[in-house]
């Protein structure tokens, strides 16, 4: 039995309990506090990040045939970091060469290594937060949480599911078949976990760790080797991750190349060649539907797990907390400038208005209420910067500019004050009619929202559900005061395969998905074919193989 | 809670224990005894079978736009049964129309219905045995076991796994997140199981029930509607199955069309159109690698679970029970005339012979020993008929004729005496050299075996493992007296993803795979991409969808 497994067993056991119970739980504190992470953790993390800048990122003994790296912070400066780069064939060969000892290690040994990696990642959360800030544009607090503890939660969740699945079948058993009055037939049977092969984790620009850790850790725990392919604009967070993983692997006597970094240059991406390589047996992908479709169609016999995109909706039928509703929606629209895959885009409101605790509100009242709440939220420039962060991709600014003509502007987008070198944009809110499907029925990534006039709550629910079925959706929110309407909507959105939040008005937002309790993406609509993390996400990453013989007399 | 669920709960609980423990267990007696199944069960089953002959098979309220049916018993007579036939669009429309109530039924209700269906199938095992005899050519005893109780075991196994997976996530939970000194945030969360859609079960000619029940019951229990597409030569066993399922569904207040029969005519199969239909979300397939490849490549976004074919091997390195070994192998070669997907084809024997409890045996001694054991096993015509049964497909006889020229004939194939109207063939055994890969390195379905001269046991193990990796294999057997050689082979075949049996010399055969203990197919080599039955086989047949809201104060 592995020492690491024993050391981290309480964490594993608690995680297994948590995913069964689904109450709040996390072993990785989300508060970026020196009292938790050490008094100098914040300064140390910043210093560690700064020491990376303008330097080659050294991954000891990593295959390298060149160097790539062109990351530019959404807050302005180029990072100037280069990473070892190697051809697809070199990476695959190195991955396969490292496979054997990892595959034959006991599941407990692998799980122990994964838990140690997660613990070390947690200790490095401040360094990671800086790396995430300057590759994704997230504000620091969010980068700390989403890039650090919350990503670690999702990795642990995957490890816990992997452990549960790998240990469902005993390592050995005696099979005794009665033979009437004769002697029974007795067989000795042995089972082992056999991994699938090389696993490829394709990261995204906006959540390089949070979205990559589940597949990375699920594949690693189940004995596969992993090639981590970061987005060219967000390599650093995954390079740090790979560095830590390789250090732990080597300390435990395994080959470092069990996990490799496949850094590439913008315009010369090697992703397609990796996906199509016959040795790649598993692909985890986060990104656009267009490339997701390509991955699903071109991965051959590989198992493919995707989180793609969709059109997330809010349906407002009625509320007994108009101010709370507007504030809650305003935060969801503003957080990370709408660049979360869970951010709402379409807000369906009855043409004739809604009933609220403040009396009847017209369609325009509702739109104006949300716009005013956004204005209020972002009134203080420092606070606005902390909520909105920066825009990861310049194309998002262009998309906002184009979107302005798609409807009546209720609230215009503007740069965030005080972040002069940064690429920033507050939410653009447009009013349209349900007939204007060309405006609101496509995903428009970024801080672009539509308040859509519909007949009534049922009309809104049906339009949102049909959008989810056709274009995908990761989240939907509903505001209703009639319980029957709530339950009907719950049925409809279950059929559309989208998770629903009802009457959020306080400190929980539709964007948020808590590990160990909320599944992220259902796998049941075009927003992704997998869910983070359920048994289906891990159970097919390995196979079980037996040998048996008659038991010794 | 369903009354059926409560009634059958002890069976379900025992099945769940069994798959975790993997000792021998079955609730469905495999002995075709009147003491178990009722004194008149045998005659009643035969009479029920005979009453079907020459008649339309009535499936109450089943969509029908015509009638098909051209089954001919491998034992001679045409069955003369016609089945309702409908177009793909009609079947899909009927399946979708029936979906809603089944999808919204509680998992316990669906599982209860499935368990009742299995109990009724068990009671009809004698009728099913006759249907299996005259569609597959299996001898009665085997048809009873494999077509009846053993198939029901595999169905129950799938239902048990489905129940376990569906109940991993609670139906609801309260999520309480502490807020330091403030009031905690409390959310109420609800989860439900959402099926994938229409599930297609494509049956095979040789084991119409055994190979179809796992996918059929896994999909049904998890809320999908199922279209059962039988092989045109083996419709009756699945038509009886569908009849029983529809009866139970209607009795329990569900739509009969939740399960449909997609009977078609030889030469006008509708399988491809079903596989490619966008509404089909799950495909279970048993059959050839060639069509299996087509299914995997053309099923679009559907989840595909296959059992295809392969080249199964035996490696003989040494034995301390030469007679027992030869008898055991002889039975495996002869049983159902080698038409089991688990039957061995290639027997690797060192060129220089082997050491045994009877002293040194040359390569020719070993080949002759196996041939003589086959002769002995099949010496009595009645016993021979009971072991070999008949040949399902005329092409198999042609394949035997062609195979005769592929090597030196050690034992020739011949008809089984006394079955004059039947299509029969005893095993053909050929001696070849390891270099003759064109002879033995392709699957040659039916009673065709090669004794292949290799350098030594390691050479045999490596060749068998490479064959498994390249062509697929469902079983491998090894005879060795050196423990180190056994463990090395276990490692090698685990890497090749094939289940290994060692030193079988008594009443257990390499062909046999016992539900609740042996996984059938690993999913880790080209013989199939799935395993019967593990969590991976069921966990992705449904998705979990949530709705949540702030808990009432």
PDB file of N, CA, C and O in Angstrom, chain B residues 408-434:
ATOM      1  N   UNK B 408      -2.117 -29.271 -42.596  1.00  0.00           N
ATOM      2  CA  UNK B 408      -2.183 -30.734 -42.568  1.00  0.00           C
ATOM      3  C   UNK B 408      -3.372 -31.138 -41.694  1.00  0.00           C
ATOM      4  O   UNK B 408      -3.481 -30.692 -40.550  1.00  0.00           O
ATOM      5  N   UNK B 409      -4.244 -31.966 -42.230  1.00  0.00           N
ATOM      6  CA  UNK B 409      -5.451 -32.344 -41.488  1.00  0.00           C
ATOM      7  C   UNK B 409      -5.090 -33.353 -40.392  1.00  0.00           C
ATOM      8  O   UNK B 409      -4.609 -34.447 -40.676  1.00  0.00           O
ATOM      9  N   UNK B 410      -5.335 -32.924 -39.162  1.00  0.00           N
ATOM     10  CA  UNK B 410      -5.101 -33.801 -38.010  1.00  0.00           C
ATOM     11  C   UNK B 410      -6.386 -34.573 -37.693  1.00  0.00           C
ATOM     12  O   UNK B 410      -6.366 -35.742 -37.321  1.00  0.00           O
ATOM     13  N   UNK B 411      -7.473 -33.887 -37.832  1.00  0.00           N
ATOM     14  CA  UNK B 411      -8.793 -34.521 -37.670  1.00  0.00           C
ATOM     15  C   UNK B 411      -9.736 -33.847 -38.645  1.00  0.00           C
ATOM     16  O   UNK B 411      -9.831 -32.624 -38.667  1.00  0.00           O
ATOM     17  N   UNK B 412     -10.429 -34.630 -39.448  1.00  0.00           N
ATOM     18  CA  UNK B 412     -11.328 -34.023 -40.426  1.00  0.00           C
ATOM     19  C   UNK B 412     -12.697 -33.782 -39.805  1.00  0.00           C
ATOM     20  O   UNK B 412     -13.098 -34.436 -38.844  1.00  0.00           O
ATOM     21  N   UNK B 413     -13.373 -32.797 -40.366  1.00  0.00           N
ATOM     22  CA  UNK B 413     -14.749 -32.511 -39.969  1.00  0.00           C
ATOM     23  C   UNK B 413     -15.677 -33.481 -40.680  1.00  0.00           C
ATOM     24  O   UNK B 413     -15.391 -33.927 -41.798  1.00  0.00           O
ATOM     25  N   UNK B 414     -16.780 -33.826 -40.029  1.00  0.00           N
ATOM     26  CA  UNK B 414     -17.765 -34.730 -40.631  1.00  0.00           C
ATOM     27  C   UNK B 414     -19.128 -34.363 -40.091  1.00  0.00           C
ATOM     28  O   UNK B 414     -19.234 -33.724 -39.033  1.00  0.00           O
ATOM     29  N   UNK B 415     -20.177 -34.750 -40.801  1.00  0.00           N
ATOM     30  CA  UNK B 415     -21.516 -34.523 -40.245  1.00  0.00           C
ATOM     31  C   UNK B 415     -21.696 -35.326 -38.960  1.00  0.00           C
ATOM     32  O   UNK B 415     -21.005 -36.320 -38.734  1.00  0.00           O
ATOM     33  N   UNK B 416     -22.622 -34.887 -38.132  1.00  0.00           N
ATOM     34  CA  UNK B 416     -22.980 -35.638 -36.926  1.00  0.00           C
ATOM     35  C   UNK B 416     -23.965 -36.721 -37.337  1.00  0.00           C
ATOM     36  O   UNK B 416     -24.988 -36.430 -37.980  1.00  0.00           O
ATOM     37  N   UNK B 417     -23.646 -37.939 -36.985  1.00  0.00           N
ATOM     38  CA  UNK B 417     -24.526 -39.050 -37.371  1.00  0.00           C
ATOM     39  C   UNK B 417     -25.900 -38.925 -36.723  1.00  0.00           C
ATOM     40  O   UNK B 417     -26.016 -38.492 -35.583  1.00  0.00           O
ATOM     41  N   UNK B 418     -26.923 -39.336 -37.472  1.00  0.00           N
ATOM     42  CA  UNK B 418     -28.268 -39.415 -36.903  1.00  0.00           C
ATOM     43  C   UNK B 418     -29.057 -38.137 -36.995  1.00  0.00           C
ATOM     44  O   UNK B 418     -30.235 -38.099 -36.641  1.00  0.00           O
ATOM     45  N   UNK B 419     -28.397 -37.051 -37.444  1.00  0.00           N
ATOM     46  CA  UNK B 419     -29.118 -35.769 -37.636  1.00  0.00           C
ATOM     47  C   UNK B 419     -29.190 -35.508 -39.139  1.00  0.00           C
ATOM     48  O   UNK B 419     -28.639 -34.536 -39.649  1.00  0.00           O
ATOM     49  N   UNK B 420     -29.900 -36.380 -39.827  1.00  0.00           N
ATOM     50  CA  UNK B 420     -29.794 -36.392 -41.283  1.00  0.00           C
ATOM     51  C   UNK B 420     -30.342 -35.141 -41.961  1.00  0.00           C
ATOM     52  O   UNK B 420     -29.837 -34.717 -42.998  1.00  0.00           O
ATOM     53  N   UNK B 421     -31.398 -34.551 -41.384  1.00  0.00           N
ATOM     54  CA  UNK B 421     -31.957 -33.345 -42.001  1.00  0.00           C
ATOM     55  C   UNK B 421     -31.244 -32.078 -41.563  1.00  0.00           C
ATOM     56  O   UNK B 421     -31.507 -30.989 -42.077  1.00  0.00           O
ATOM     57  N   UNK B 422     -30.373 -32.238 -40.578  1.00  0.00           N
ATOM     58  CA  UNK B 422     -29.729 -31.056 -40.003  1.00  0.00           C
ATOM     59  C   UNK B 422     -28.429 -30.736 -40.727  1.00  0.00           C
ATOM     60  O   UNK B 422     -27.823 -31.577 -41.386  1.00  0.00           O
ATOM     61  N   UNK B 423     -28.011 -29.473 -40.573  1.00  0.00           N
ATOM     62  CA  UNK B 423     -26.736 -28.988 -41.093  1.00  0.00           C
ATOM     63  C   UNK B 423     -25.743 -29.135 -39.945  1.00  0.00           C
ATOM     64  O   UNK B 423     -25.828 -28.388 -38.964  1.00  0.00           O
ATOM     65  N   UNK B 424     -24.844 -30.121 -39.995  1.00  0.00           N
ATOM     66  CA  UNK B 424     -23.946 -30.369 -38.858  1.00  0.00           C
ATOM     67  C   UNK B 424     -22.504 -30.521 -39.317  1.00  0.00           C
ATOM     68  O   UNK B 424     -22.229 -30.797 -40.492  1.00  0.00           O
ATOM     69  N   UNK B 425     -21.595 -30.372 -38.394  1.00  0.00           N
ATOM     70  CA  UNK B 425     -20.168 -30.546 -38.688  1.00  0.00           C
ATOM     71  C   UNK B 425     -19.404 -30.667 -37.386  1.00  0.00           C
ATOM     72  O   UNK B 425     -19.535 -29.809 -36.497  1.00  0.00           O
ATOM     73  N   UNK B 426     -18.597 -31.704 -37.283  1.00  0.00           N
ATOM     74  CA  UNK B 426     -17.711 -31.845 -36.125  1.00  0.00           C
ATOM     75  C   UNK B 426     -16.418 -31.067 -36.406  1.00  0.00           C
ATOM     76  O   UNK B 426     -16.178 -30.625 -37.537  1.00  0.00           O
ATOM     77  N   UNK B 427     -15.582 -30.907 -35.398  1.00  0.00           N
ATOM     78  CA  UNK B 427     -14.394 -30.055 -35.581  1.00  0.00           C
ATOM     79  C   UNK B 427     -13.398 -30.559 -36.634  1.00  0.00           C
ATOM     80  O   UNK B 427     -13.073 -31.742 -36.688  1.00  0.00           O
ATOM     81  N   UNK B 428     -12.938 -29.620 -37.420  1.00  0.00           N
ATOM     82  CA  UNK B 428     -11.788 -29.814 -38.308  1.00  0.00           C
ATOM     83  C   UNK B 428     -10.565 -29.302 -37.557  1.00  0.00           C
ATOM     84  O   UNK B 428     -10.571 -28.176 -37.044  1.00  0.00           O
ATOM     85  N   UNK B 429      -9.534 -30.146 -37.467  1.00  0.00           N
ATOM     86  CA  UNK B 429      -8.299 -29.731 -36.789  1.00  0.00           C
ATOM     87  C   UNK B 429      -7.135 -29.839 -37.763  1.00  0.00           C
ATOM     88  O   UNK B 429      -6.916 -30.892 -38.359  1.00  0.00           O
ATOM     89  N   UNK B 430      -6.432 -28.740 -37.926  1.00  0.00           N
ATOM     90  CA  UNK B 430      -5.328 -28.663 -38.878  1.00  0.00           C
ATOM     91  C   UNK B 430      -4.035 -28.366 -38.140  1.00  0.00           C
ATOM     92  O   UNK B 430      -4.049 -27.619 -37.147  1.00  0.00           O
ATOM     93  N   UNK B 431      -2.936 -28.917 -38.630  1.00  0.00           N
ATOM     94  CA  UNK B 431      -1.626 -28.565 -38.088  1.00  0.00           C
ATOM     95  C   UNK B 431      -0.948 -27.599 -39.044  1.00  0.00           C
ATOM     96  O   UNK B 431      -0.928 -27.828 -40.259  1.00  0.00           O
ATOM     97  N   UNK B 432      -0.405 -26.518 -38.491  1.00  0.00           N
ATOM     98  CA  UNK B 432       0.295 -25.518 -39.302  1.00  0.00           C
ATOM     99  C   UNK B 432       1.512 -25.037 -38.532  1.00  0.00           C
ATOM    100  O   UNK B 432       1.682 -25.329 -37.341  1.00  0.00           O
ATOM    101  N   UNK B 433       2.328 -24.268 -39.211  1.00  0.00           N
ATOM    102  CA  UNK B 433       3.469 -23.655 -38.535  1.00  0.00           C
ATOM    103  C   UNK B 433       3.144 -22.192 -38.216  1.00  0.00           C
ATOM    104  O   UNK B 433       2.296 -21.563 -38.865  1.00  0.00           O
ATOM    105  N   UNK B 434       3.856 -21.682 -37.239  1.00  0.00           N
ATOM    106  CA  UNK B 434       3.644 -20.284 -36.846  1.00  0.00           C
ATOM    107  C   UNK B 434       3.811 -19.335 -38.023  1.00  0.00           C
ATOM    108  O   UNK B 434       3.230 -18.244 -38.038  1.00  0.00           O
TER     109      UNK B 434
END
